[in-house]
């Protein structure tokens, strides 16, 4: 057991309408009241204002799933950090594998977003993780190392306290396949070592590293029992209070 708090985040992806989002947010606000971990709900952009009005003043932080790499300007279809701040967003998820692999975001673009979000006072969840073929060819550590190093390039040590890393093996996302707690913990330990090399032992000891990829009520406690796993970034199971609450209230 480390001294780090647990941090359980729900990534709602491109799901729900405003009434559905309001219903889930209300259920979470009621059920997580008194919960002893840190919590985040990250709804789609059009749902943020609705969810904000419900989680305000509760123990659930408000998240967004992406932001533009520029503060404002001629960027059709993008959403800026200024707009997210205006809605009361606390945290921005960046570098999610769906952004990397479906929308072709590279490490340089993700790094630009990370620095912009930090400069505007947000907490950032930086996602890293290998593809199945990268794992099978023994490159999981190297891929996570590169994504961590490049994602954090130019991030000041004084801002690292607002960075959370989420290790999400791409082959485990939305597939029902979870990394074993041992496999996940080994990569978490490796990422922590990389952070130590960049920022020193103290920073490595403090940084929160979430696991993501088919986290469910049935496997959450075993994952979280591992020394280097400090929480979860939950997709599918975050869409219903019935599955998210048991994960969030694990003990
Ligand atoms: P999943 O998604 O829990 O549905 O696997 C996790 C994520 O993509 O953040």
PDB file of C-alpha atoms and ligand atoms in Angstrom:
ATOM      1  CA  UNK A   1       0.000   0.000   0.000  1.00  0.00           C
ATOM      2  CA  UNK A   2       1.404   3.357  -1.013  1.00  0.00           C
ATOM      3  CA  UNK A   3       0.589   6.738   0.526  1.00  0.00           C
ATOM      4  CA  UNK A   4      -0.947   7.840  -2.754  1.00  0.00           C
ATOM      5  CA  UNK A   5      -4.719   8.388  -2.938  1.00  0.00           C
ATOM      6  CA  UNK A   6      -6.807   6.297  -5.344  1.00  0.00           C
ATOM      7  CA  UNK A   7      -8.318   8.166  -8.261  1.00  0.00           C
ATOM      8  CA  UNK A   8     -11.254   6.632 -10.148  1.00  0.00           C
ATOM      9  CA  UNK A   9     -12.276   8.382 -13.357  1.00  0.00           C
ATOM     10  CA  UNK A  10     -15.174   7.733 -15.710  1.00  0.00           C
ATOM     11  CA  UNK A  11     -14.642   8.436 -19.407  1.00  0.00           C
ATOM     12  CA  UNK A  12     -18.126   8.607 -20.900  1.00  0.00           C
ATOM     13  CA  UNK A  13     -16.737   8.829 -24.455  1.00  0.00           C
ATOM     14  CA  UNK A  14     -19.381   9.708 -27.093  1.00  0.00           C
ATOM     15  CA  UNK A  15     -22.322   8.396 -25.111  1.00  0.00           C
ATOM     16  CA  UNK A  16     -25.496   9.937 -23.675  1.00  0.00           C
ATOM     17  CA  UNK A  17     -27.789  12.876 -24.251  1.00  0.00           C
ATOM     18  CA  UNK A  18     -28.267  15.622 -21.677  1.00  0.00           C
ATOM     19  CA  UNK A  19     -31.189  13.955 -19.836  1.00  0.00           C
ATOM     20  CA  UNK A  20     -29.262  10.669 -19.692  1.00  0.00           C
ATOM     21  CA  UNK A  21     -26.104  12.415 -18.527  1.00  0.00           C
ATOM     22  CA  UNK A  22     -28.039  14.288 -15.841  1.00  0.00           C
ATOM     23  CA  UNK A  23     -29.535  11.037 -14.570  1.00  0.00           C
ATOM     24  CA  UNK A  24     -26.123   9.352 -14.323  1.00  0.00           C
ATOM     25  CA  UNK A  25     -24.493  12.400 -12.721  1.00  0.00           C
ATOM     26  CA  UNK A  26     -27.251  12.610 -10.101  1.00  0.00           C
ATOM     27  CA  UNK A  27     -26.920   8.909  -9.313  1.00  0.00           C
ATOM     28  CA  UNK A  28     -23.140   9.213  -8.955  1.00  0.00           C
ATOM     29  CA  UNK A  29     -23.338  12.345  -6.821  1.00  0.00           C
ATOM     30  CA  UNK A  30     -25.665  10.551  -4.419  1.00  0.00           C
ATOM     31  CA  UNK A  31     -23.832   7.220  -4.342  1.00  0.00           C
ATOM     32  CA  UNK A  32     -20.267   8.535  -4.101  1.00  0.00           C
ATOM     33  CA  UNK A  33     -21.021  10.988  -1.313  1.00  0.00           C
ATOM     34  CA  UNK A  34     -18.745   9.926   1.502  1.00  0.00           C
ATOM     35  CA  UNK A  35     -16.635   7.772  -0.828  1.00  0.00           C
ATOM     36  CA  UNK A  36     -13.019   7.846   0.248  1.00  0.00           C
ATOM     37  CA  UNK A  37     -11.231   7.999  -3.094  1.00  0.00           C
ATOM     38  CA  UNK A  38     -10.856  10.783  -5.673  1.00  0.00           C
ATOM     39  CA  UNK A  39     -13.470  10.793  -8.449  1.00  0.00           C
ATOM     40  CA  UNK A  40     -13.871  12.267 -11.907  1.00  0.00           C
ATOM     41  CA  UNK A  41     -16.655  12.244 -14.491  1.00  0.00           C
ATOM     42  CA  UNK A  42     -15.654  13.144 -18.054  1.00  0.00           C
ATOM     43  CA  UNK A  43     -18.762  13.559 -20.236  1.00  0.00           C
ATOM     44  CA  UNK A  44     -18.796  14.633 -23.900  1.00  0.00           C
ATOM     45  CA  UNK A  45     -18.478  18.361 -24.598  1.00  0.00           C
ATOM     46  CA  UNK A  46     -22.195  19.036 -25.116  1.00  0.00           C
ATOM     47  CA  UNK A  47     -23.003  17.412 -21.755  1.00  0.00           C
ATOM     48  CA  UNK A  48     -20.440  19.233 -19.648  1.00  0.00           C
ATOM     49  CA  UNK A  49     -22.633  22.153 -18.592  1.00  0.00           C
ATOM     50  CA  UNK A  50     -25.440  19.831 -17.528  1.00  0.00           C
ATOM     51  CA  UNK A  51     -23.116  17.587 -15.534  1.00  0.00           C
ATOM     52  CA  UNK A  52     -21.295  20.614 -14.064  1.00  0.00           C
ATOM     53  CA  UNK A  53     -24.483  21.899 -12.474  1.00  0.00           C
ATOM     54  CA  UNK A  54     -24.994  18.535 -10.764  1.00  0.00           C
ATOM     55  CA  UNK A  55     -21.464  17.715  -9.547  1.00  0.00           C
ATOM     56  CA  UNK A  56     -20.657  21.242  -8.390  1.00  0.00           C
ATOM     57  CA  UNK A  57     -19.881  21.177  -4.671  1.00  0.00           C
ATOM     58  CA  UNK A  58     -19.690  17.353  -4.597  1.00  0.00           C
ATOM     59  CA  UNK A  59     -16.575  15.154  -4.397  1.00  0.00           C
ATOM     60  CA  UNK A  60     -16.730  14.465  -8.160  1.00  0.00           C
ATOM     61  CA  UNK A  61     -14.367  16.457 -10.325  1.00  0.00           C
ATOM     62  CA  UNK A  62     -15.454  17.525 -13.791  1.00  0.00           C
ATOM     63  CA  UNK A  63     -13.497  16.296 -16.780  1.00  0.00           C
ATOM     64  CA  UNK A  64     -13.298  16.814 -20.538  1.00  0.00           C
ATOM     65  CA  UNK A  65     -12.054  14.191 -22.983  1.00  0.00           C
ATOM     66  CA  UNK A  66      -9.882  16.399 -25.189  1.00  0.00           C
ATOM     67  CA  UNK A  67      -9.025  20.006 -26.011  1.00  0.00           C
ATOM     68  CA  UNK A  68      -7.613  21.925 -28.957  1.00  0.00           C
ATOM     69  CA  UNK A  69      -3.863  22.564 -29.087  1.00  0.00           C
ATOM     70  CA  UNK A  70      -4.451  26.321 -29.475  1.00  0.00           C
ATOM     71  CA  UNK A  71      -6.072  28.775 -27.089  1.00  0.00           C
ATOM     72  CA  UNK A  72      -8.547  30.181 -29.624  1.00  0.00           C
ATOM     73  CA  UNK A  73      -8.861  31.052 -33.289  1.00  0.00           C
ATOM     74  CA  UNK A  74      -9.859  29.611 -36.633  1.00  0.00           C
ATOM     75  CA  UNK A  75     -10.084  25.913 -35.670  1.00  0.00           C
ATOM     76  CA  UNK A  76     -13.377  24.611 -36.992  1.00  0.00           C
ATOM     77  CA  UNK A  77     -14.823  21.840 -34.876  1.00  0.00           C
ATOM     78  CA  UNK A  78     -12.383  22.186 -31.968  1.00  0.00           C
ATOM     79  CA  UNK A  79     -13.003  23.088 -28.315  1.00  0.00           C
ATOM     80  CA  UNK A  80     -10.568  25.326 -26.457  1.00  0.00           C
ATOM     81  CA  UNK A  81      -9.179  25.382 -22.946  1.00  0.00           C
ATOM     82  CA  UNK A  82     -10.827  28.795 -22.457  1.00  0.00           C
ATOM     83  CA  UNK A  83     -14.228  27.314 -23.294  1.00  0.00           C
ATOM     84  CA  UNK A  84     -13.624  24.373 -20.957  1.00  0.00           C
ATOM     85  CA  UNK A  85     -12.521  26.644 -18.139  1.00  0.00           C
ATOM     86  CA  UNK A  86     -15.682  28.703 -18.640  1.00  0.00           C
ATOM     87  CA  UNK A  87     -17.739  25.537 -18.024  1.00  0.00           C
ATOM     88  CA  UNK A  88     -15.893  24.760 -14.798  1.00  0.00           C
ATOM     89  CA  UNK A  89     -13.876  21.798 -16.090  1.00  0.00           C
ATOM     90  CA  UNK A  90     -11.105  20.712 -13.701  1.00  0.00           C
ATOM     91  CA  UNK A  91      -9.369  17.981 -15.668  1.00  0.00           C
ATOM     92  CA  UNK A  92      -8.656  17.186 -19.316  1.00  0.00           C
ATOM     93  CA  UNK A  93      -7.961  13.664 -20.590  1.00  0.00           C
ATOM     94  CA  UNK A  94      -5.304  13.824 -23.316  1.00  0.00           C
ATOM     95  CA  UNK A  95      -3.668  11.277 -25.580  1.00  0.00           C
ATOM     96  CA  UNK A  96      -6.420   8.686 -25.243  1.00  0.00           C
ATOM     97  CA  UNK A  97      -5.738   5.774 -27.568  1.00  0.00           C
ATOM     98  CA  UNK A  98      -8.858   6.572 -29.578  1.00  0.00           C
ATOM     99  CA  UNK A  99      -7.398  10.042 -30.198  1.00  0.00           C
ATOM    100  CA  UNK A 100      -3.985   8.558 -31.037  1.00  0.00           C
ATOM    101  CA  UNK A 101      -5.085   5.727 -33.284  1.00  0.00           C
ATOM    102  CA  UNK A 102      -8.446   6.710 -34.775  1.00  0.00           C
ATOM    103  CA  UNK A 103      -7.826  10.464 -35.050  1.00  0.00           C
ATOM    104  CA  UNK A 104      -4.073  10.161 -35.627  1.00  0.00           C
ATOM    105  CA  UNK A 105      -2.872  12.444 -32.855  1.00  0.00           C
ATOM    106  CA  UNK A 106       0.884  12.131 -32.445  1.00  0.00           C
ATOM    107  CA  UNK A 107       3.087  12.691 -29.411  1.00  0.00           C
ATOM    108  CA  UNK A 108       4.018  16.242 -30.474  1.00  0.00           C
ATOM    109  CA  UNK A 109       0.376  17.312 -30.758  1.00  0.00           C
ATOM    110  CA  UNK A 110      -0.527  15.651 -27.469  1.00  0.00           C
ATOM    111  CA  UNK A 111       2.452  17.351 -25.783  1.00  0.00           C
ATOM    112  CA  UNK A 112       1.276  20.735 -27.062  1.00  0.00           C
ATOM    113  CA  UNK A 113      -2.168  20.107 -25.563  1.00  0.00           C
ATOM    114  CA  UNK A 114      -0.671  18.910 -22.262  1.00  0.00           C
ATOM    115  CA  UNK A 115       1.388  22.083 -21.900  1.00  0.00           C
ATOM    116  CA  UNK A 116      -1.513  24.349 -22.877  1.00  0.00           C
ATOM    117  CA  UNK A 117      -3.897  22.648 -20.440  1.00  0.00           C
ATOM    118  CA  UNK A 118      -1.346  22.880 -17.612  1.00  0.00           C
ATOM    119  CA  UNK A 119      -0.652  26.540 -18.421  1.00  0.00           C
ATOM    120  CA  UNK A 120      -4.366  27.197 -17.973  1.00  0.00           C
ATOM    121  CA  UNK A 121      -4.434  25.521 -14.578  1.00  0.00           C
ATOM    122  CA  UNK A 122      -6.087  22.227 -15.491  1.00  0.00           C
ATOM    123  CA  UNK A 123      -5.230  18.810 -14.178  1.00  0.00           C
ATOM    124  CA  UNK A 124      -4.246  16.533 -17.071  1.00  0.00           C
ATOM    125  CA  UNK A 125      -4.702  12.790 -17.414  1.00  0.00           C
ATOM    126  CA  UNK A 126      -2.088  11.739 -19.969  1.00  0.00           C
ATOM    127  CA  UNK A 127      -2.960   8.351 -21.481  1.00  0.00           C
ATOM    128  CA  UNK A 128      -0.266   5.999 -22.711  1.00  0.00           C
ATOM    129  CA  UNK A 129      -0.396   2.389 -23.856  1.00  0.00           C
ATOM    130  CA  UNK A 130       0.758  -0.139 -26.401  1.00  0.00           C
ATOM    131  CA  UNK A 131      -1.048  -1.893 -29.243  1.00  0.00           C
ATOM    132  CA  UNK A 132      -1.392  -5.690 -29.210  1.00  0.00           C
ATOM    133  CA  UNK A 133       1.338  -6.171 -31.812  1.00  0.00           C
ATOM    134  CA  UNK A 134       3.655  -3.923 -29.808  1.00  0.00           C
ATOM    135  CA  UNK A 135       3.075  -6.028 -26.694  1.00  0.00           C
ATOM    136  CA  UNK A 136       3.530  -9.277 -28.604  1.00  0.00           C
ATOM    137  CA  UNK A 137       6.820  -8.079 -30.045  1.00  0.00           C
ATOM    138  CA  UNK A 138       8.112  -7.134 -26.598  1.00  0.00           C
ATOM    139  CA  UNK A 139       7.840  -3.382 -27.078  1.00  0.00           C
ATOM    140  CA  UNK A 140       5.208  -2.474 -24.459  1.00  0.00           C
ATOM    141  CA  UNK A 141       7.697  -0.768 -22.120  1.00  0.00           C
ATOM    142  CA  UNK A 142       9.437   1.107 -24.925  1.00  0.00           C
ATOM    143  CA  UNK A 143       6.142   2.422 -26.338  1.00  0.00           C
ATOM    144  CA  UNK A 144       4.926   3.587 -22.926  1.00  0.00           C
ATOM    145  CA  UNK A 145       8.309   5.167 -22.231  1.00  0.00           C
ATOM    146  CA  UNK A 146       8.283   7.133 -25.493  1.00  0.00           C
ATOM    147  CA  UNK A 147       4.696   8.304 -25.003  1.00  0.00           C
ATOM    148  CA  UNK A 148       5.466   9.361 -21.417  1.00  0.00           C
ATOM    149  CA  UNK A 149       8.722  11.158 -22.241  1.00  0.00           C
ATOM    150  CA  UNK A 150       7.330  12.936 -25.307  1.00  0.00           C
ATOM    151  CA  UNK A 151       3.999  13.698 -23.641  1.00  0.00           C
ATOM    152  CA  UNK A 152       5.791  15.391 -20.734  1.00  0.00           C
ATOM    153  CA  UNK A 153       8.466  17.163 -22.772  1.00  0.00           C
ATOM    154  CA  UNK A 154       8.868  20.723 -21.491  1.00  0.00           C
ATOM    155  CA  UNK A 155       6.509  20.183 -18.518  1.00  0.00           C
ATOM    156  CA  UNK A 156       7.997  21.924 -15.479  1.00  0.00           C
ATOM    157  CA  UNK A 157       8.551  19.903 -12.320  1.00  0.00           C
ATOM    158  CA  UNK A 158       6.346  22.441 -10.518  1.00  0.00           C
ATOM    159  CA  UNK A 159       3.413  21.440 -12.769  1.00  0.00           C
ATOM    160  CA  UNK A 160       3.856  17.680 -12.438  1.00  0.00           C
ATOM    161  CA  UNK A 161       1.568  17.588  -9.391  1.00  0.00           C
ATOM    162  CA  UNK A 162      -1.301  18.291 -11.811  1.00  0.00           C
ATOM    163  CA  UNK A 163      -0.407  15.405 -14.113  1.00  0.00           C
ATOM    164  CA  UNK A 164      -1.896  11.930 -13.770  1.00  0.00           C
ATOM    165  CA  UNK A 165      -0.798   9.162 -16.112  1.00  0.00           C
ATOM    166  CA  UNK A 166      -3.259   6.527 -17.294  1.00  0.00           C
ATOM    167  CA  UNK A 167      -1.776   3.281 -18.566  1.00  0.00           C
ATOM    168  CA  UNK A 168      -4.269   1.851 -21.036  1.00  0.00           C
ATOM    169  CA  UNK A 169      -3.079  -1.105 -23.095  1.00  0.00           C
ATOM    170  CA  UNK A 170      -4.966  -0.559 -26.344  1.00  0.00           C
ATOM    171  CA  UNK A 171      -5.821  -4.261 -26.682  1.00  0.00           C
ATOM    172  CA  UNK A 172      -7.682  -4.128 -23.362  1.00  0.00           C
ATOM    173  CA  UNK A 173      -9.886  -1.106 -24.129  1.00  0.00           C
ATOM    174  CA  UNK A 174     -13.518  -1.978 -24.717  1.00  0.00           C
ATOM    175  CA  UNK A 175     -12.566  -5.575 -25.500  1.00  0.00           C
ATOM    176  CA  UNK A 176     -13.371  -7.243 -22.198  1.00  0.00           C
ATOM    177  CA  UNK A 177      -9.707  -8.307 -21.975  1.00  0.00           C
ATOM    178  CA  UNK A 178      -8.005  -6.888 -18.928  1.00  0.00           C
ATOM    179  CA  UNK A 179      -4.263  -6.900 -18.367  1.00  0.00           C
ATOM    180  CA  UNK A 180      -3.513  -9.149 -15.409  1.00  0.00           C
ATOM    181  CA  UNK A 181      -2.859  -7.128 -12.266  1.00  0.00           C
ATOM    182  CA  UNK A 182       0.768  -8.351 -12.423  1.00  0.00           C
ATOM    183  CA  UNK A 183       1.280  -7.288 -16.058  1.00  0.00           C
ATOM    184  CA  UNK A 184      -0.334  -3.906 -15.454  1.00  0.00           C
ATOM    185  CA  UNK A 185       1.674  -3.333 -12.277  1.00  0.00           C
ATOM    186  CA  UNK A 186       4.926  -4.103 -14.112  1.00  0.00           C
ATOM    187  CA  UNK A 187       4.236  -1.403 -16.707  1.00  0.00           C
ATOM    188  CA  UNK A 188       3.097   1.029 -14.005  1.00  0.00           C
ATOM    189  CA  UNK A 189       6.371   0.432 -12.164  1.00  0.00           C
ATOM    190  CA  UNK A 190       8.271   1.017 -15.381  1.00  0.00           C
ATOM    191  CA  UNK A 191       6.419   4.293 -16.092  1.00  0.00           C
ATOM    192  CA  UNK A 192       7.123   5.392 -12.514  1.00  0.00           C
ATOM    193  CA  UNK A 193      10.807   4.700 -13.127  1.00  0.00           C
ATOM    194  CA  UNK A 194      10.704   6.815 -16.289  1.00  0.00           C
ATOM    195  CA  UNK A 195       9.086   9.671 -14.335  1.00  0.00           C
ATOM    196  CA  UNK A 196      11.821   9.256 -11.702  1.00  0.00           C
ATOM    197  CA  UNK A 197      14.507   9.585 -14.327  1.00  0.00           C
ATOM    198  CA  UNK A 198      12.870  12.777 -15.647  1.00  0.00           C
ATOM    199  CA  UNK A 199      11.790  14.445 -12.388  1.00  0.00           C
ATOM    200  CA  UNK A 200      13.471  12.604  -9.515  1.00  0.00           C
ATOM    201  CA  UNK A 201      12.464   9.938  -7.022  1.00  0.00           C
ATOM    202  CA  UNK A 202      10.152  12.145  -4.970  1.00  0.00           C
ATOM    203  CA  UNK A 203       8.047  13.068  -7.997  1.00  0.00           C
ATOM    204  CA  UNK A 204       7.936   9.439  -9.146  1.00  0.00           C
ATOM    205  CA  UNK A 205       6.723   8.336  -5.722  1.00  0.00           C
ATOM    206  CA  UNK A 206       3.916  10.941  -5.780  1.00  0.00           C
ATOM    207  CA  UNK A 207       2.591  10.702  -9.345  1.00  0.00           C
ATOM    208  CA  UNK A 208      -0.738   8.880  -9.730  1.00  0.00           C
ATOM    209  CA  UNK A 209      -0.864   6.193 -12.406  1.00  0.00           C
ATOM    210  CA  UNK A 210      -4.326   4.901 -13.282  1.00  0.00           C
ATOM    211  CA  UNK A 211      -5.002   1.665 -15.109  1.00  0.00           C
ATOM    212  CA  UNK A 212      -7.569   1.613 -17.913  1.00  0.00           C
ATOM    213  CA  UNK A 213      -8.913  -1.182 -20.101  1.00  0.00           C
ATOM    214  CA  UNK A 214     -12.031  -3.181 -19.252  1.00  0.00           C
ATOM    215  CA  UNK A 215     -12.029  -2.290 -15.568  1.00  0.00           C
ATOM    216  CA  UNK A 216     -15.171  -3.748 -13.990  1.00  0.00           C
ATOM    217  CA  UNK A 217     -16.557  -4.260 -10.488  1.00  0.00           C
ATOM    218  CA  UNK A 218     -15.190  -7.854 -10.614  1.00  0.00           C
ATOM    219  CA  UNK A 219     -11.549  -6.921 -11.263  1.00  0.00           C
ATOM    220  CA  UNK A 220     -11.169  -3.432  -9.757  1.00  0.00           C
ATOM    221  CA  UNK A 221     -10.040  -4.449  -6.277  1.00  0.00           C
ATOM    222  CA  UNK A 222      -7.377  -6.901  -7.540  1.00  0.00           C
ATOM    223  CA  UNK A 223      -5.944  -4.264  -9.876  1.00  0.00           C
ATOM    224  CA  UNK A 224      -5.964  -1.569  -7.225  1.00  0.00           C
ATOM    225  CA  UNK A 225      -4.272  -3.855  -4.697  1.00  0.00           C
ATOM    226  CA  UNK A 226      -1.087  -3.629  -6.736  1.00  0.00           C
ATOM    227  CA  UNK A 227       1.626  -1.331  -5.417  1.00  0.00           C
ATOM    228  CA  UNK A 228       1.864   0.880  -8.495  1.00  0.00           C
ATOM    229  CA  UNK A 229      -1.804   1.047  -9.555  1.00  0.00           C
ATOM    230  CA  UNK A 230      -3.361   4.204  -8.137  1.00  0.00           C
ATOM    231  CA  UNK A 231      -6.813   4.110  -9.629  1.00  0.00           C
ATOM    232  CA  UNK A 232      -8.697   3.498 -12.825  1.00  0.00           C
ATOM    233  CA  UNK A 233      -9.816   5.219 -15.995  1.00  0.00           C
ATOM    234  CA  UNK A 234     -13.078   3.480 -16.752  1.00  0.00           C
ATOM    235  CA  UNK A 235     -14.939   3.512 -20.081  1.00  0.00           C
ATOM    236  CA  UNK A 236     -17.782   1.034 -20.626  1.00  0.00           C
ATOM    237  CA  UNK A 237     -18.416   0.402 -16.939  1.00  0.00           C
ATOM    238  CA  UNK A 238     -18.598   4.167 -16.284  1.00  0.00           C
ATOM    239  CA  UNK A 239     -21.824   4.499 -18.284  1.00  0.00           C
ATOM    240  CA  UNK A 240     -24.026   3.057 -15.555  1.00  0.00           C
ATOM    241  CA  UNK A 241     -24.066   3.894 -11.874  1.00  0.00           C
ATOM    242  CA  UNK A 242     -24.626   0.187 -11.163  1.00  0.00           C
ATOM    243  CA  UNK A 243     -21.199  -0.700 -12.558  1.00  0.00           C
ATOM    244  CA  UNK A 244     -19.234   2.504 -11.821  1.00  0.00           C
ATOM    245  CA  UNK A 245     -20.229   2.877  -8.176  1.00  0.00           C
ATOM    246  CA  UNK A 246     -18.860  -0.514  -7.016  1.00  0.00           C
ATOM    247  CA  UNK A 247     -15.568   0.284  -8.783  1.00  0.00           C
ATOM    248  CA  UNK A 248     -15.451   3.749  -7.231  1.00  0.00           C
ATOM    249  CA  UNK A 249     -16.311   2.467  -3.749  1.00  0.00           C
ATOM    250  CA  UNK A 250     -13.891  -0.475  -3.798  1.00  0.00           C
ATOM    251  CA  UNK A 251     -12.023  -1.096  -0.575  1.00  0.00           C
TER     252      UNK A 251
HETATM  253  P1  LIG B   1     -13.039   0.498 -21.251  1.00  0.00           P
HETATM  254  O1  LIG B   1     -12.384   1.910 -21.717  1.00  0.00           O
HETATM  255  O2  LIG B   1     -13.146   0.581 -19.749  1.00  0.00           O
HETATM  256  O3  LIG B   1     -14.373   0.469 -21.939  1.00  0.00           O
HETATM  257  O4  LIG B   1     -12.118  -0.571 -21.687  1.00  0.00           O
HETATM  258  C1  LIG B   1     -11.343   2.517 -21.004  1.00  0.00           C
HETATM  259  C2  LIG B   1     -10.909   3.783 -21.683  1.00  0.00           C
HETATM  260  O5  LIG B   1     -10.859   3.800 -22.934  1.00  0.00           O
HETATM  261  O6  LIG B   1     -10.595   4.801 -21.024  1.00  0.00           O
END
